[in-house]
Amino acid sequence: MLLHMASNQQTRPGIGELAKDSARDRIGVVMGAVGGRVQIRPIGGGTEWDVMPDNVVALSPREELSARLAIKNANSRDGL
């Protein structure tokens, strides 16, 4: 699911999708929004961090491939 913004802006990732926090250069999964901020959880799990909506961006194809490979590798180590 993508959240749609004004036609002159790009769409940004929705809940459950991979996203990048451009301010911190970190990648994670969008968990929701609280108090005007987007919450992103690290790919490997852990505590979410808050991100200003303007700093939540879609991953480049290379970033997405790398992130999905990291998830697969972690799952194989955990026996999933």
mmCIF file of N, CA, C and O in Angstrom, residues 20-24 36-40 49-57:
data_model
loop_
_atom_site.group_PDB
_atom_site.id
_atom_site.type_symbol
_atom_site.label_atom_id
_atom_site.label_comp_id
_atom_site.label_asym_id
_atom_site.label_seq_id
_atom_site.Cartn_x
_atom_site.Cartn_y
_atom_site.Cartn_z
ATOM 1 N N LYS A 20 13.238 4.041 3.689
ATOM 2 C CA LYS A 20 14.510 4.603 4.146
ATOM 3 C C LYS A 20 14.243 5.892 4.903
ATOM 4 O O LYS A 20 13.453 6.730 4.473
ATOM 5 N N ASP A 21 14.898 6.034 6.029
ATOM 6 C CA ASP A 21 14.902 7.274 6.796
ATOM 7 C C ASP A 21 16.071 8.078 6.226
ATOM 8 O O ASP A 21 17.227 7.788 6.526
ATOM 9 N N SER A 22 15.766 9.041 5.390
ATOM 10 C CA SER A 22 16.828 9.780 4.702
ATOM 11 C C SER A 22 17.647 10.647 5.649
ATOM 12 O O SER A 22 18.804 10.947 5.368
ATOM 13 N N ALA A 23 17.095 11.023 6.793
ATOM 14 C CA ALA A 23 17.840 11.841 7.747
ATOM 15 C C ALA A 23 18.915 11.022 8.463
ATOM 16 O O ALA A 23 19.976 11.545 8.795
ATOM 17 N N ARG A 24 18.620 9.741 8.699
ATOM 18 C CA ARG A 24 19.572 8.882 9.419
ATOM 19 C C ARG A 24 20.250 7.866 8.515
ATOM 20 O O ARG A 24 21.105 7.110 8.973
ATOM 21 N N GLY A 36 2.000 12.620 14.103
ATOM 22 C CA GLY A 36 2.592 13.312 12.958
ATOM 23 C C GLY A 36 3.940 12.770 12.527
ATOM 24 O O GLY A 36 4.589 13.335 11.646
ATOM 25 N N ARG A 37 4.384 11.695 13.132
ATOM 26 C CA ARG A 37 5.658 11.076 12.755
ATOM 27 C C ARG A 37 5.415 9.637 12.324
ATOM 28 O O ARG A 37 4.506 8.979 12.797
ATOM 29 N N VAL A 38 6.259 9.164 11.431
ATOM 30 C CA VAL A 38 6.180 7.785 10.945
ATOM 31 C C VAL A 38 7.087 6.932 11.825
ATOM 32 O O VAL A 38 8.190 7.352 12.175
ATOM 33 N N GLN A 39 6.616 5.749 12.173
ATOM 34 C CA GLN A 39 7.430 4.834 12.964
ATOM 35 C C GLN A 39 7.977 3.744 12.059
ATOM 36 O O GLN A 39 7.229 3.100 11.320
ATOM 37 N N ILE A 40 9.286 3.553 12.142
ATOM 38 C CA ILE A 40 9.977 2.553 11.327
ATOM 39 C C ILE A 40 10.703 1.592 12.264
ATOM 40 O O ILE A 40 11.348 2.016 13.219
ATOM 41 N N TRP A 49 11.797 3.602 15.546
ATOM 42 C CA TRP A 49 12.226 4.982 15.747
ATOM 43 C C TRP A 49 11.283 5.884 14.974
ATOM 44 O O TRP A 49 10.637 5.454 14.026
ATOM 45 N N ASP A 50 11.173 7.118 15.426
ATOM 46 C CA ASP A 50 10.274 8.091 14.796
ATOM 47 C C ASP A 50 10.994 8.862 13.710
ATOM 48 O O ASP A 50 12.162 9.237 13.866
ATOM 49 N N VAL A 51 10.266 9.095 12.622
ATOM 50 C CA VAL A 51 10.818 9.787 11.461
ATOM 51 C C VAL A 51 9.816 10.848 11.005
ATOM 52 O O VAL A 51 8.617 10.583 10.952
ATOM 53 N N MET A 52 10.303 12.014 10.683
ATOM 54 C CA MET A 52 9.442 13.035 10.096
ATOM 55 C C MET A 52 8.979 12.526 8.727
ATOM 56 O O MET A 52 9.784 11.949 7.979
ATOM 57 N N PRO A 53 7.703 12.701 8.382
ATOM 58 C CA PRO A 53 7.172 12.154 7.126
ATOM 59 C C PRO A 53 7.971 12.545 5.886
ATOM 60 O O PRO A 53 8.123 11.724 4.975
ATOM 61 N N ASP A 54 8.501 13.750 5.850
ATOM 62 C CA ASP A 54 9.277 14.174 4.673
ATOM 63 C C ASP A 54 10.580 13.408 4.526
ATOM 64 O O ASP A 54 11.198 13.434 3.453
ATOM 65 N N ASN A 55 11.036 12.739 5.589
ATOM 66 C CA ASN A 55 12.290 11.979 5.536
ATOM 67 C C ASN A 55 12.081 10.508 5.221
ATOM 68 O O ASN A 55 13.043 9.751 5.159
ATOM 69 N N VAL A 56 10.831 10.085 5.040
ATOM 70 C CA VAL A 56 10.529 8.694 4.688
ATOM 71 C C VAL A 56 10.481 8.594 3.172
ATOM 72 O O VAL A 56 9.646 9.221 2.524
ATOM 73 N N VAL A 57 11.409 7.819 2.609
ATOM 74 C CA VAL A 57 11.489 7.703 1.155
ATOM 75 C C VAL A 57 11.521 6.236 0.742
ATOM 76 O O VAL A 57 11.916 5.364 1.517
#
